Each structure stands twice: as structure tokens, then as C-alpha cells.
Amino acid sequence: MRKHALSSAISFILFSGLSTSLMATTNNTPVDDAHSNVLPIISLKANAKDAQTVATHANSALKSDTPFFETAQSVSVITREQLDQKQATTLADAINGVAGVSAGYLGRRGWDDFFIRGQNSSDQIFIDGLKQSQSTSEGVAVELSGMDQIQIIKGPASVNFGLVQPGGMVNLVTKRPQAQTFAHTSLTYGSYDFKQATFDMNYAPNQTEKGAFRLTGRIADQDDPTDYVYFKNFYISPSYHFDLGDKADLSVIASYQHRKYMRQQGIPVIGTLKYNPNGPIDRDLYIGEPEFGGYEGDVYRTGWTYDYNFDNGWKFTQNAAIQKLQSTGRVVFTQTGSSFWAANTPAYTTLNRSNNGRYQTHDITTYSIDNSIQRSFNLLNMVHHLNIGIDAMQTKDDYVNDRYTTGNLNIYQPIYSQTVSYVKNNSTQDINRLRYTGLYMRDRINLTDKIILTLAGRQDWAQASTQNVSKNGIANKLEQIPNSDQKFTGNAGLLYNINDMIAPYASYATSFLPNTRTDVSGNILAPETGKQLEFGLKLQSLDQRIQGSIALYDLRRQNVATIDPNNSGAYVLNGEQQTRGIEAEINAYLLDRLKLSASYSHLFDAKITKDTVLSNIGLSLNNVPQNTYSLSSRYYLTENDLGWYLGGAIRGESSKSYSGLDVHIPSYILYDAETGYEAVYWGAQLSIKNLFDKDYYAGLLNSNMVTLGNPRQINFTVKFKY
């Protein structure tokens, strides 16, 4: 399949190059901007702070340079400056506060987790528009220091990216060479012995991107309030922009990331959310075995982007990446369900840890490529912006899940350093493969100077397989027959630009995602599908310093794998989930001094509408808050980039529920604050997250375990700029 996908991509490249000279006709000649009815893009007149803070485009995520204001879709962008203001070191830190997004319910676990529009989208992470891995448990969170932007598409995005959950996806845009030479470094020290050093160096010998080189990196080390928990990280990323003349652009980027950590695993519900007759449980309790080990992972990535502009107006773009991930994880869990508390011990004092240790390894290799051609032309007195492409991905995950056992743990008098023994029975090794190729076409049509119609369609061919290598002493290997699926997904949107400041829109989109669950016969289930109807309103000021949006949506996730009521451990396709809600957000740069960001989300429904277990129908989705909101600001005491600034933020969530649990996770409101000084060659920043050190809970792992929210974190950063 890999050979087929790559050969298809190569054939497409050759075809696109040979056919460009044949596709130019009288009716589709390049558009003259001076005489076309294309809506004008208003350029920013303010200084660099505007462009950094108020994003107007998301080229990588949308595969188009269409401004947000002309896009009939909900898109949010977090800029580099906003990431620095948040002091974000995790993806949850970065995207919390975005309308329609709730992140971090797993707590300080070491990898990324988030919901978009009520749907778990934790495995929907892209880098520069390319999917990296299908696994949600490889134990390696994405690195943010090498990123320039974070882009969030809400709702189905299969037309652009193929296999995507209907809730949405997150795309990270890497830092690439710039047209100026600079060197930036920073040193940070903070709570819980947080130590961090970053660097970002760019060399542009000709003061252009052509021939420029950039090197970014970070090293960090932090302890945790929870006993024995820590997080270490190293990251480095070089990139180079080749000088290939006026028509061609080629940039290459590589990165290496090493993570090592002991994760926070949560603490029991009884003794925290619910009363424990033995007293409350300390929040610094660690429920695993420290000497058994933690998690360690390495990620190697190489990618490139190539653009070529033909004389006839067509533009060819190739985007590709190869990623290798290797990780190991040693951890001891508790039993779940009715076996959570150990038998023959005082009630609610001792956790049952028998046969529930894990030694997990992942070896994942992923190849991704996307080829497209774009052109704008006039046809039938309408302006078309056409994009045609083919993409492909292949990933292989060699996953080992060895079982271990150890003694129980008294949560009030914990004794560690217990013997952890290997249990061959039930240990497994799975080799999972996923291959897909997609052909897509999108046409943004200016029907008039005010009405924009967007039509898009995509055909995907996907193949998934699982090979199980038994480790229970039986010398057999079971390789499933690959499950092949194909699916057409589409998107249609209509936007009306009333007066260059207000633009209502409506859109409909579908999604497609192969299933990894198996039925009682061991066959992989048919793919999940999704659909969404959305109505919205785009807002902006004439100088584009204010960007806002309001969206009302009805989203359905279908063909959800649910437990087979007649066969434990097997699944059937009888599930459907519905989320309906409203979102609003605004980003503004006012009076040359004040920057504001605000968001609000409300879910009318986030529930199960179909299930094999009738009692589940109507239940709320786990860990999904009904309301989320945020407000952040930064005020500069001077009218330029230099001098003092002050900032603050408010963020919060309403309560969350979990199936089978009769209590909710309480709602919370958190406050952040910052102050800093910027000089020509240096700067300093003091930031405080969770200013009042509020104890709160992030989410529920199951009906027995609750995860902890982040404590107060005080960081002091010194920056040097050359």
C-alpha cells in the first residue's frame, strides 16, 4: 500500500506539471486583481504587535490563504505572542480558553488530551497540515517551543485532512526561516523547581527568507506537587529555506524531542469528591510504584514544503514529513470497577493493584505527503479559487503491553518499593497498520462581490489491520485480514459579506474515520462517520485589529463503537453522539496599547443518542463541561513595543459528569496575572497562573479516579534579544 500511495503521489506530481500548460484557456486566465470582483484583503497598517496578536489567516490548516472573515467555518488561532503570554508548556495550557475547546481532563499525565465541541479529539493533532500518529497513548506530548502558531478547526475537517474526528482538529505550525537575522534566548525559573532554557536563532545572509537558516530549541525540568512526579524535556529543531529563484520555494525542517517523566495518575473519588470515613486523601498521594520507573520517549521528524509558481497562474505545493516515535512506559495502576478497593482490608483504605502494572512500548513510523495545485480564474462572470490535491499517509505501530503485578497500597499509610513481578498471562503485542490515500477538490467561488460559495469534496481509500502476537506461552500469530474502506466526504458553505465588517454564513460538512475496534469474530468494525450543520457570523473592524465570530452548530458522531452486550471485550456499531452548542470569541488590539481576547461556549446538548445499552441513551458525555469561558488582556504603558506591560486573565468551566458516578466535578474559576518589561536587547516577565492557588479537579479517569488541576505556578523569565 505504501508503494501504491507513493507511486500515486509521484504520478500526480508529473501529471500536474505536464497538464498546467494545457489547462489555461480564455475563460480561466489568471485574474487581474485590479479588475476582478475578488473581495480585497485589507492590509494591516499598525506595527508588528498587531500581526502577532490578531491573526487573520490560517493557511496551513485551511490549505488556503483565504482570510477568516471570508471562511464559512469556525477557525481559531493562537499566536506565538499569546503562547508566550500564557507561559504555555503543554498543548492544554495553550488551547484552554479557545471557544468550544476543553483540555487537560487527564491532569498532569504527560501527554495531550482535549475535547472540541464535546468530542474527544486528543488524537487529532497535525503538524504543518500533516497527521503524525494515530495513537493516543504513546506517552509523548507535542513540543510547543518550536511552534509559531496553533490553529484549531472546529467541526468536521475531513475534506482537507481525510481521517479526522468530527469534533475538530489541532494543527501546529512550525517556526521557519525568516527574512532577518536575530538571536533570542530565555531563561525561566519557577514553582516546583521549574527550570527552562530556550533559544531561537535565525540567520538571513541576504535579508530574505531565501537561503535563511533557523535553529530553535528548549530544555526543561520540573517537579510536581504529587510525590515522585517530574517532567523533563529536550527539543531541538533546525530548518533551512533554499534559494531556488523567483518561481520556486523549498524549506526543510527537522526536529528531535526527548521526554522523560513520572506521570500524575489521579487519586480516588472517595476521599475527594465523595466522603471517606477515614478522612480526606492528600492531594500529593502517588498511587504507583516509583522504583518501577516512568515514561521515556524519543521523536524524530523530518519534513519539507515545496512550492512552484507556473507562468500560467497555477501553483504547485508539496508538503511531506517522516516521523519516528519510540517510547516506553512503566506504570502501576489500580484495578477498576468493583475491584478498585482491596478485599479483606478496612473499608476505603487500600487500593487493589494486583495484575494491573504495565510495561508499554511503542515503535511508530509515519509517512505523510500532500500534493496540490491551486489557481484563481474567471469563469461565467464568477471568480473561482480552485484547489485540487492528493494526499497519503502510512503508519505502523508496534505496541507491546506487558502485564505486571504488585502489592496493594494503603492510601493513608503508603508503603512503596514493593516487588513488581511480570505476568506473562494476558501480555500482548499488537502491530497496527493504517494506510490511506485521498483525492480532494475545493472551489471557493465569488458569486458576486459580496456572496462567497465554497464547495469541497474528497474521496478516501483507507486500509487498517492488526496483528496480535500472543505472549501467554502459545506460539501463534494471528494476523487479521486488512479492513479496506472508502468514503466520500464533503463540505458546502455560503457566506454573505454585508459591509466588510459583518458576514453571516451557513455550512454543512461530513467526516470519516476508520475504526480500530473489533467485533466478536475479531473483525475490524466499519468506519465512524460524522456530520455537522453550522450557522455563524464573522466580525471584523476595517483595519482588522478586531476579529470575532459567533457560531451555532449541530454535530452528530455516528457509527460509534459500543460494547457488545452479549460478548464481553467485543464491540458493535450501534452508537451515536450528539453535541449542539453556541460559541463566541473575539481578539482585539485597541488603542495601540490594549490587547484583549475573550471566548464563551455553551453546549445545549452533549449526549448519547444511540447505544446497545438502552440505559446509556440520553446520558451526558463524560468530562464535557456545559460552559467554558475566558478573558485575557495585556496593557502596554507606552505606545510602542518597549517599556512596561501588565496582564491578567480569567478562565473557567462548569461542572462535569461521568457515567455511573452520582457526583459531578465542581465548576471552577481561575485567575492569572503577569507583568513584564521589554527593552531593545532584553526583557523580563513575571507570570502567575492560578493566582489564588485554587484546588480544583480536571476530570475523571473512571468512576473511581479523579485527576487534579494545576496548582499555582509562578515563573520568572529573563529574555535576551540580538
mmCIF file with all atom_site columns, C-alpha atoms in Angstrom, residues 89-257:
data_model
loop_
_atom_site.group_PDB
_atom_site.id
_atom_site.type_symbol
_atom_site.label_atom_id
_atom_site.label_alt_id
_atom_site.label_comp_id
_atom_site.label_asym_id
_atom_site.label_entity_id
_atom_site.label_seq_id
_atom_site.pdbx_PDB_ins_code
_atom_site.Cartn_x
_atom_site.Cartn_y
_atom_site.Cartn_z
_atom_site.occupancy
_atom_site.B_iso_or_equiv
_atom_site.pdbx_formal_charge
_atom_site.auth_seq_id
_atom_site.auth_comp_id
_atom_site.auth_asym_id
_atom_site.auth_atom_id
_atom_site.pdbx_PDB_model_num
ATOM 1   C CA . THR A 1 89  ? 4.489   24.451 28.012 1.00 0.00 ? 89  THR A CA 1
ATOM 2   C CA . THR A 1 90  ? 1.722   21.951 27.161 1.00 0.00 ? 90  THR A CA 1
ATOM 3   C CA . LEU A 1 91  ? -0.947  21.883 24.496 1.00 0.00 ? 91  LEU A CA 1
ATOM 4   C CA . ALA A 1 92  ? -3.613  22.001 27.208 1.00 0.00 ? 92  ALA A CA 1
ATOM 5   C CA . ASP A 1 93  ? -2.080  25.236 28.529 1.00 0.00 ? 93  ASP A CA 1
ATOM 6   C CA . ALA A 1 94  ? -2.205  26.685 25.028 1.00 0.00 ? 94  ALA A CA 1
ATOM 7   C CA . ILE A 1 95  ? -5.699  25.806 23.833 1.00 0.00 ? 95  ILE A CA 1
ATOM 8   C CA . ASN A 1 96  ? -7.656  26.173 27.074 1.00 0.00 ? 96  ASN A CA 1
ATOM 9   C CA . GLY A 1 97  ? -9.634  29.362 26.628 1.00 0.00 ? 97  GLY A CA 1
ATOM 10  C CA . VAL A 1 98  ? -10.430 28.756 22.955 1.00 0.00 ? 98  VAL A CA 1
ATOM 11  C CA . ALA A 1 99  ? -14.164 28.753 22.292 1.00 0.00 ? 99  ALA A CA 1
ATOM 12  C CA . GLY A 1 100 ? -15.501 25.198 22.016 1.00 0.00 ? 100 GLY A CA 1
ATOM 13  C CA . VAL A 1 101 ? -12.357 23.601 23.484 1.00 0.00 ? 101 VAL A CA 1
ATOM 14  C CA . SER A 1 102 ? -11.833 21.904 26.844 1.00 0.00 ? 102 SER A CA 1
ATOM 15  C CA . ALA A 1 103 ? -8.372  20.465 27.537 1.00 0.00 ? 103 ALA A CA 1
ATOM 16  C CA . GLY A 1 104 ? -6.444  18.689 30.252 1.00 0.00 ? 104 GLY A CA 1
ATOM 17  C CA . TYR A 1 105 ? -9.043  16.399 31.799 1.00 0.00 ? 105 TYR A CA 1
ATOM 18  C CA . LEU A 1 106 ? -6.329  13.720 32.239 1.00 0.00 ? 106 LEU A CA 1
ATOM 19  C CA . GLY A 1 107 ? -4.451  16.086 34.555 1.00 0.00 ? 107 GLY A CA 1
ATOM 20  C CA . ARG A 1 108 ? -0.661  16.211 34.634 1.00 0.00 ? 108 ARG A CA 1
ATOM 21  C CA . ARG A 1 109 ? -0.375  12.946 32.750 1.00 0.00 ? 109 ARG A CA 1
ATOM 22  C CA . GLY A 1 110 ? 2.443   13.702 30.311 1.00 0.00 ? 110 GLY A CA 1
ATOM 23  C CA . TRP A 1 111 ? 0.578   13.650 27.015 1.00 0.00 ? 111 TRP A CA 1
ATOM 24  C CA . ASP A 1 112 ? -2.094  15.701 25.280 1.00 0.00 ? 112 ASP A CA 1
ATOM 25  C CA . ASP A 1 113 ? -5.833  15.444 25.712 1.00 0.00 ? 113 ASP A CA 1
ATOM 26  C CA . PHE A 1 114 ? -8.660  17.755 24.648 1.00 0.00 ? 114 PHE A CA 1
ATOM 27  C CA . PHE A 1 115 ? -12.284 17.970 23.570 1.00 0.00 ? 115 PHE A CA 1
ATOM 28  C CA . ILE A 1 116 ? -13.538 20.043 20.648 1.00 0.00 ? 116 ILE A CA 1
ATOM 29  C CA . ARG A 1 117 ? -17.274 20.682 20.528 1.00 0.00 ? 117 ARG A CA 1
ATOM 30  C CA . GLY A 1 118 ? -17.862 17.960 23.088 1.00 0.00 ? 118 GLY A CA 1
ATOM 31  C CA . GLN A 1 119 ? -15.993 15.259 21.163 1.00 0.00 ? 119 GLN A CA 1
ATOM 32  C CA . ASN A 1 120 ? -12.734 13.686 22.314 1.00 0.00 ? 120 ASN A CA 1
ATOM 33  C CA . SER A 1 121 ? -10.231 14.850 19.714 1.00 0.00 ? 121 SER A CA 1
ATOM 34  C CA . SER A 1 122 ? -6.997  14.005 21.546 1.00 0.00 ? 122 SER A CA 1
ATOM 35  C CA . ASP A 1 123 ? -5.543  12.054 18.619 1.00 0.00 ? 123 ASP A CA 1
ATOM 36  C CA . GLN A 1 124 ? -6.367  14.778 16.074 1.00 0.00 ? 124 GLN A CA 1
ATOM 37  C CA . ILE A 1 125 ? -3.035  16.605 16.167 1.00 0.00 ? 125 ILE A CA 1
ATOM 38  C CA . PHE A 1 126 ? -1.336  17.734 12.964 1.00 0.00 ? 126 PHE A CA 1
ATOM 39  C CA . ILE A 1 127 ? 1.993   19.440 12.337 1.00 0.00 ? 127 ILE A CA 1
ATOM 40  C CA . ASP A 1 128 ? 2.177   21.746 9.330  1.00 0.00 ? 128 ASP A CA 1
ATOM 41  C CA . GLY A 1 129 ? -1.016  20.215 7.987  1.00 0.00 ? 129 GLY A CA 1
ATOM 42  C CA . LEU A 1 130 ? 0.162   16.580 8.234  1.00 0.00 ? 130 LEU A CA 1
ATOM 43  C CA . LYS A 1 131 ? -1.089  13.900 10.599 1.00 0.00 ? 131 LYS A CA 1
ATOM 44  C CA . GLN A 1 132 ? 1.648   12.392 12.732 1.00 0.00 ? 132 GLN A CA 1
ATOM 45  C CA . SER A 1 133 ? 0.378   9.400  14.674 1.00 0.00 ? 133 SER A CA 1
ATOM 46  C CA . GLN A 1 134 ? -2.886  7.657  15.279 1.00 0.00 ? 134 GLN A CA 1
ATOM 47  C CA . SER A 1 135 ? -2.088  6.550  18.825 1.00 0.00 ? 135 SER A CA 1
ATOM 48  C CA . THR A 1 136 ? -3.325  8.480  21.870 1.00 0.00 ? 136 THR A CA 1
ATOM 49  C CA . SER A 1 137 ? -1.254  6.556  24.398 1.00 0.00 ? 137 SER A CA 1
ATOM 50  C CA . GLU A 1 138 ? 2.311   6.678  23.126 1.00 0.00 ? 138 GLU A CA 1
ATOM 51  C CA . GLY A 1 139 ? 3.155   8.974  26.025 1.00 0.00 ? 139 GLY A CA 1
ATOM 52  C CA . VAL A 1 140 ? 4.827   11.843 24.181 1.00 0.00 ? 140 VAL A CA 1
ATOM 53  C CA . ALA A 1 141 ? 3.206   15.261 24.234 1.00 0.00 ? 141 ALA A CA 1
ATOM 54  C CA . VAL A 1 142 ? 3.889   17.673 21.374 1.00 0.00 ? 142 VAL A CA 1
ATOM 55  C CA . GLU A 1 143 ? 6.557   20.326 21.881 1.00 0.00 ? 143 GLU A CA 1
ATOM 56  C CA . LEU A 1 144 ? 5.382   23.949 21.656 1.00 0.00 ? 144 LEU A CA 1
ATOM 57  C CA . SER A 1 145 ? 8.648   25.904 21.750 1.00 0.00 ? 145 SER A CA 1
ATOM 58  C CA . GLY A 1 146 ? 9.281   25.178 18.073 1.00 0.00 ? 146 GLY A CA 1
ATOM 59  C CA . MET A 1 147 ? 5.809   26.323 17.027 1.00 0.00 ? 147 MET A CA 1
ATOM 60  C CA . ASP A 1 148 ? 4.815   29.692 15.614 1.00 0.00 ? 148 ASP A CA 1
ATOM 61  C CA . GLN A 1 149 ? 1.042   29.197 15.757 1.00 0.00 ? 149 GLN A CA 1
ATOM 62  C CA . ILE A 1 150 ? -1.605  26.783 16.932 1.00 0.00 ? 150 ILE A CA 1
ATOM 63  C CA . GLN A 1 151 ? -4.630  26.537 14.642 1.00 0.00 ? 151 GLN A CA 1
ATOM 64  C CA . ILE A 1 152 ? -7.896  24.915 15.700 1.00 0.00 ? 152 ILE A CA 1
ATOM 65  C CA . ILE A 1 153 ? -10.523 23.880 13.159 1.00 0.00 ? 153 ILE A CA 1
ATOM 66  C CA . LYS A 1 154 ? -13.879 23.142 14.776 1.00 0.00 ? 154 LYS A CA 1
ATOM 67  C CA . GLY A 1 155 ? -16.235 20.665 13.230 1.00 0.00 ? 155 GLY A CA 1
ATOM 68  C CA . PRO A 1 156 ? -15.554 18.071 10.516 1.00 0.00 ? 156 PRO A CA 1
ATOM 69  C CA . ALA A 1 157 ? -12.295 18.683 8.645  1.00 0.00 ? 157 ALA A CA 1
ATOM 70  C CA . SER A 1 158 ? -12.140 15.503 6.562  1.00 0.00 ? 158 SER A CA 1
ATOM 71  C CA . VAL A 1 159 ? -12.294 17.401 3.278  1.00 0.00 ? 159 VAL A CA 1
ATOM 72  C CA . ASN A 1 160 ? -8.856  18.877 3.996  1.00 0.00 ? 160 ASN A CA 1
ATOM 73  C CA . PHE A 1 161 ? -7.276  16.117 6.045  1.00 0.00 ? 161 PHE A CA 1
ATOM 74  C CA . GLY A 1 162 ? -9.093  12.865 5.419  1.00 0.00 ? 162 GLY A CA 1
ATOM 75  C CA . LEU A 1 163 ? -9.339  10.753 8.560  1.00 0.00 ? 163 LEU A CA 1
ATOM 76  C CA . VAL A 1 164 ? -10.447 13.208 11.251 1.00 0.00 ? 164 VAL A CA 1
ATOM 77  C CA . GLN A 1 165 ? -12.863 13.054 14.176 1.00 0.00 ? 165 GLN A CA 1
ATOM 78  C CA . PRO A 1 166 ? -15.978 15.199 13.575 1.00 0.00 ? 166 PRO A CA 1
ATOM 79  C CA . GLY A 1 167 ? -15.360 17.460 16.588 1.00 0.00 ? 167 GLY A CA 1
ATOM 80  C CA . GLY A 1 168 ? -12.320 19.087 15.019 1.00 0.00 ? 168 GLY A CA 1
ATOM 81  C CA . MET A 1 169 ? -8.528  19.073 14.946 1.00 0.00 ? 169 MET A CA 1
ATOM 82  C CA . VAL A 1 170 ? -5.465  20.995 16.079 1.00 0.00 ? 170 VAL A CA 1
ATOM 83  C CA . ASN A 1 171 ? -2.730  21.994 13.652 1.00 0.00 ? 171 ASN A CA 1
ATOM 84  C CA . LEU A 1 172 ? 0.649   23.222 14.868 1.00 0.00 ? 172 LEU A CA 1
ATOM 85  C CA . VAL A 1 173 ? 2.659   25.498 12.590 1.00 0.00 ? 173 VAL A CA 1
ATOM 86  C CA . THR A 1 174 ? 6.413   25.200 12.989 1.00 0.00 ? 174 THR A CA 1
ATOM 87  C CA . LYS A 1 175 ? 8.848   28.096 13.090 1.00 0.00 ? 175 LYS A CA 1
ATOM 88  C CA . ARG A 1 176 ? 10.523  28.530 9.706  1.00 0.00 ? 176 ARG A CA 1
ATOM 89  C CA . PRO A 1 177 ? 13.385  30.755 8.481  1.00 0.00 ? 177 PRO A CA 1
ATOM 90  C CA . GLN A 1 178 ? 12.629  34.484 8.387  1.00 0.00 ? 178 GLN A CA 1
ATOM 91  C CA . ALA A 1 179 ? 13.953  37.406 6.326  1.00 0.00 ? 179 ALA A CA 1
ATOM 92  C CA . GLN A 1 180 ? 16.014  38.901 9.148  1.00 0.00 ? 180 GLN A CA 1
ATOM 93  C CA . THR A 1 181 ? 18.899  37.817 11.307 1.00 0.00 ? 181 THR A CA 1
ATOM 94  C CA . PHE A 1 182 ? 18.205  37.534 15.027 1.00 0.00 ? 182 PHE A CA 1
ATOM 95  C CA . ALA A 1 183 ? 19.023  35.530 18.137 1.00 0.00 ? 183 ALA A CA 1
ATOM 96  C CA . HIS A 1 184 ? 16.598  35.158 21.056 1.00 0.00 ? 184 HIS A CA 1
ATOM 97  C CA . THR A 1 185 ? 17.219  33.242 24.260 1.00 0.00 ? 185 THR A CA 1
ATOM 98  C CA . SER A 1 186 ? 15.322  32.961 27.531 1.00 0.00 ? 186 SER A CA 1
ATOM 99  C CA . LEU A 1 187 ? 15.856  31.536 30.999 1.00 0.00 ? 187 LEU A CA 1
ATOM 100 C CA . THR A 1 188 ? 12.972  30.678 33.309 1.00 0.00 ? 188 THR A CA 1
ATOM 101 C CA . TYR A 1 189 ? 12.770  29.613 36.925 1.00 0.00 ? 189 TYR A CA 1
ATOM 102 C CA . GLY A 1 190 ? 9.523   28.884 38.701 1.00 0.00 ? 190 GLY A CA 1
ATOM 103 C CA . SER A 1 191 ? 7.495   26.944 41.211 1.00 0.00 ? 191 SER A CA 1
ATOM 104 C CA . TYR A 1 192 ? 8.236   23.290 41.901 1.00 0.00 ? 192 TYR A CA 1
ATOM 105 C CA . ASP A 1 193 ? 11.813  23.814 40.822 1.00 0.00 ? 193 ASP A CA 1
ATOM 106 C CA . PHE A 1 194 ? 10.804  24.580 37.230 1.00 0.00 ? 194 PHE A CA 1
ATOM 107 C CA . LYS A 1 195 ? 13.897  25.305 35.137 1.00 0.00 ? 195 LYS A CA 1
ATOM 108 C CA . GLN A 1 196 ? 13.764  26.108 31.434 1.00 0.00 ? 196 GLN A CA 1
ATOM 109 C CA . ALA A 1 197 ? 16.072  27.474 28.741 1.00 0.00 ? 197 ALA A CA 1
ATOM 110 C CA . THR A 1 198 ? 15.006  28.284 25.174 1.00 0.00 ? 198 THR A CA 1
ATOM 111 C CA . PHE A 1 199 ? 16.758  29.618 22.105 1.00 0.00 ? 199 PHE A CA 1
ATOM 112 C CA . ASP A 1 200 ? 15.600  30.808 18.687 1.00 0.00 ? 200 ASP A CA 1
ATOM 113 C CA . MET A 1 201 ? 18.274  31.860 16.187 1.00 0.00 ? 201 MET A CA 1
ATOM 114 C CA . ASN A 1 202 ? 17.762  32.928 12.587 1.00 0.00 ? 202 ASN A CA 1
ATOM 115 C CA . TYR A 1 203 ? 20.448  33.753 10.035 1.00 0.00 ? 203 TYR A CA 1
ATOM 116 C CA . ALA A 1 204 ? 19.387  35.521 6.814  1.00 0.00 ? 204 ALA A CA 1
ATOM 117 C CA . PRO A 1 205 ? 22.560  36.500 4.899  1.00 0.00 ? 205 PRO A CA 1
ATOM 118 C CA . ASN A 1 206 ? 20.623  38.331 2.184  1.00 0.00 ? 206 ASN A CA 1
ATOM 119 C CA . GLN A 1 207 ? 17.880  39.700 4.444  1.00 0.00 ? 207 GLN A CA 1
ATOM 120 C CA . THR A 1 208 ? 15.338  37.449 2.722  1.00 0.00 ? 208 THR A CA 1
ATOM 121 C CA . GLU A 1 209 ? 13.864  34.059 3.523  1.00 0.00 ? 209 GLU A CA 1
ATOM 122 C CA . LYS A 1 210 ? 15.813  32.651 0.574  1.00 0.00 ? 210 LYS A CA 1
ATOM 123 C CA . GLY A 1 211 ? 18.944  30.993 1.899  1.00 0.00 ? 211 GLY A CA 1
ATOM 124 C CA . ALA A 1 212 ? 17.973  31.618 5.548  1.00 0.00 ? 212 ALA A CA 1
ATOM 125 C CA . PHE A 1 213 ? 18.657  29.167 8.385  1.00 0.00 ? 213 PHE A CA 1
ATOM 126 C CA . ARG A 1 214 ? 16.846  28.845 11.726 1.00 0.00 ? 214 ARG A CA 1
ATOM 127 C CA . LEU A 1 215 ? 17.548  26.846 14.875 1.00 0.00 ? 215 LEU A CA 1
ATOM 128 C CA . THR A 1 216 ? 15.158  26.562 17.835 1.00 0.00 ? 216 THR A CA 1
ATOM 129 C CA . GLY A 1 217 ? 15.305  24.506 20.988 1.00 0.00 ? 217 GLY A CA 1
ATOM 130 C CA . ARG A 1 218 ? 14.258  24.028 24.608 1.00 0.00 ? 218 ARG A CA 1
ATOM 131 C CA . ILE A 1 219 ? 15.439  22.161 27.675 1.00 0.00 ? 219 ILE A CA 1
ATOM 132 C CA . ALA A 1 220 ? 13.208  21.958 30.740 1.00 0.00 ? 220 ALA A CA 1
ATOM 133 C CA . ASP A 1 221 ? 12.957  20.178 34.081 1.00 0.00 ? 221 ASP A CA 1
ATOM 134 C CA . GLN A 1 222 ? 10.146  20.406 36.650 1.00 0.00 ? 222 GLN A CA 1
ATOM 135 C CA . ASP A 1 223 ? 8.978   18.622 39.760 1.00 0.00 ? 223 ASP A CA 1
ATOM 136 C CA . ASP A 1 224 ? 5.333   18.284 40.775 1.00 0.00 ? 224 ASP A CA 1
ATOM 137 C CA . PRO A 1 225 ? 3.249   18.672 43.941 1.00 0.00 ? 225 PRO A CA 1
ATOM 138 C CA . THR A 1 226 ? 2.497   14.950 43.700 1.00 0.00 ? 226 THR A CA 1
ATOM 139 C CA . ASP A 1 227 ? 5.176   12.824 45.323 1.00 0.00 ? 227 ASP A CA 1
ATOM 140 C CA . TYR A 1 228 ? 7.726   11.315 42.890 1.00 0.00 ? 228 TYR A CA 1
ATOM 141 C CA . VAL A 1 229 ? 6.221   13.020 39.816 1.00 0.00 ? 229 VAL A CA 1
ATOM 142 C CA . TYR A 1 230 ? 8.511   15.002 37.492 1.00 0.00 ? 230 TYR A CA 1
ATOM 143 C CA . PHE A 1 231 ? 8.763   16.140 33.857 1.00 0.00 ? 231 PHE A CA 1
ATOM 144 C CA . LYS A 1 232 ? 11.928  16.552 31.760 1.00 0.00 ? 232 LYS A CA 1
ATOM 145 C CA . ASN A 1 233 ? 12.136  17.619 28.138 1.00 0.00 ? 233 ASN A CA 1
ATOM 146 C CA . PHE A 1 234 ? 14.726  18.324 25.456 1.00 0.00 ? 234 PHE A CA 1
ATOM 147 C CA . TYR A 1 235 ? 13.913  19.652 21.971 1.00 0.00 ? 235 TYR A CA 1
ATOM 148 C CA . ILE A 1 236 ? 15.915  20.968 19.025 1.00 0.00 ? 236 ILE A CA 1
ATOM 149 C CA . SER A 1 237 ? 14.780  21.885 15.508 1.00 0.00 ? 237 SER A CA 1
ATOM 150 C CA . PRO A 1 238 ? 16.866  23.190 12.581 1.00 0.00 ? 238 PRO A CA 1
ATOM 151 C CA . SER A 1 239 ? 15.275  24.467 9.363  1.00 0.00 ? 239 SER A CA 1
ATOM 152 C CA . TYR A 1 240 ? 16.588  25.861 6.085  1.00 0.00 ? 240 TYR A CA 1
ATOM 153 C CA . HIS A 1 241 ? 14.959  27.798 3.230  1.00 0.00 ? 241 HIS A CA 1
ATOM 154 C CA . PHE A 1 242 ? 16.669  27.125 -0.112 1.00 0.00 ? 242 PHE A CA 1
ATOM 155 C CA . ASP A 1 243 ? 17.252  29.818 -2.743 1.00 0.00 ? 243 ASP A CA 1
ATOM 156 C CA . LEU A 1 244 ? 15.737  28.291 -5.908 1.00 0.00 ? 244 LEU A CA 1
ATOM 157 C CA . GLY A 1 245 ? 14.940  31.507 -7.746 1.00 0.00 ? 245 GLY A CA 1
ATOM 158 C CA . ASP A 1 246 ? 11.750  33.523 -8.088 1.00 0.00 ? 246 ASP A CA 1
ATOM 159 C CA . LYS A 1 247 ? 9.399   30.706 -9.072 1.00 0.00 ? 247 LYS A CA 1
ATOM 160 C CA . ALA A 1 248 ? 10.236  28.011 -6.531 1.00 0.00 ? 248 ALA A CA 1
ATOM 161 C CA . ASP A 1 249 ? 10.390  27.780 -2.744 1.00 0.00 ? 249 ASP A CA 1
ATOM 162 C CA . LEU A 1 250 ? 11.728  24.894 -0.727 1.00 0.00 ? 250 LEU A CA 1
ATOM 163 C CA . SER A 1 251 ? 12.043  24.765 3.040  1.00 0.00 ? 251 SER A CA 1
ATOM 164 C CA . VAL A 1 252 ? 13.117  21.750 5.075  1.00 0.00 ? 252 VAL A CA 1
ATOM 165 C CA . ILE A 1 253 ? 12.756  21.229 8.791  1.00 0.00 ? 253 ILE A CA 1
ATOM 166 C CA . ALA A 1 254 ? 13.925  18.541 11.178 1.00 0.00 ? 254 ALA A CA 1
ATOM 167 C CA . SER A 1 255 ? 13.356  18.063 14.883 1.00 0.00 ? 255 SER A CA 1
ATOM 168 C CA . TYR A 1 256 ? 14.300  15.810 17.749 1.00 0.00 ? 256 TYR A CA 1
ATOM 169 C CA . GLN A 1 257 ? 12.435  15.591 21.047 1.00 0.00 ? 257 GLN A CA 1
#
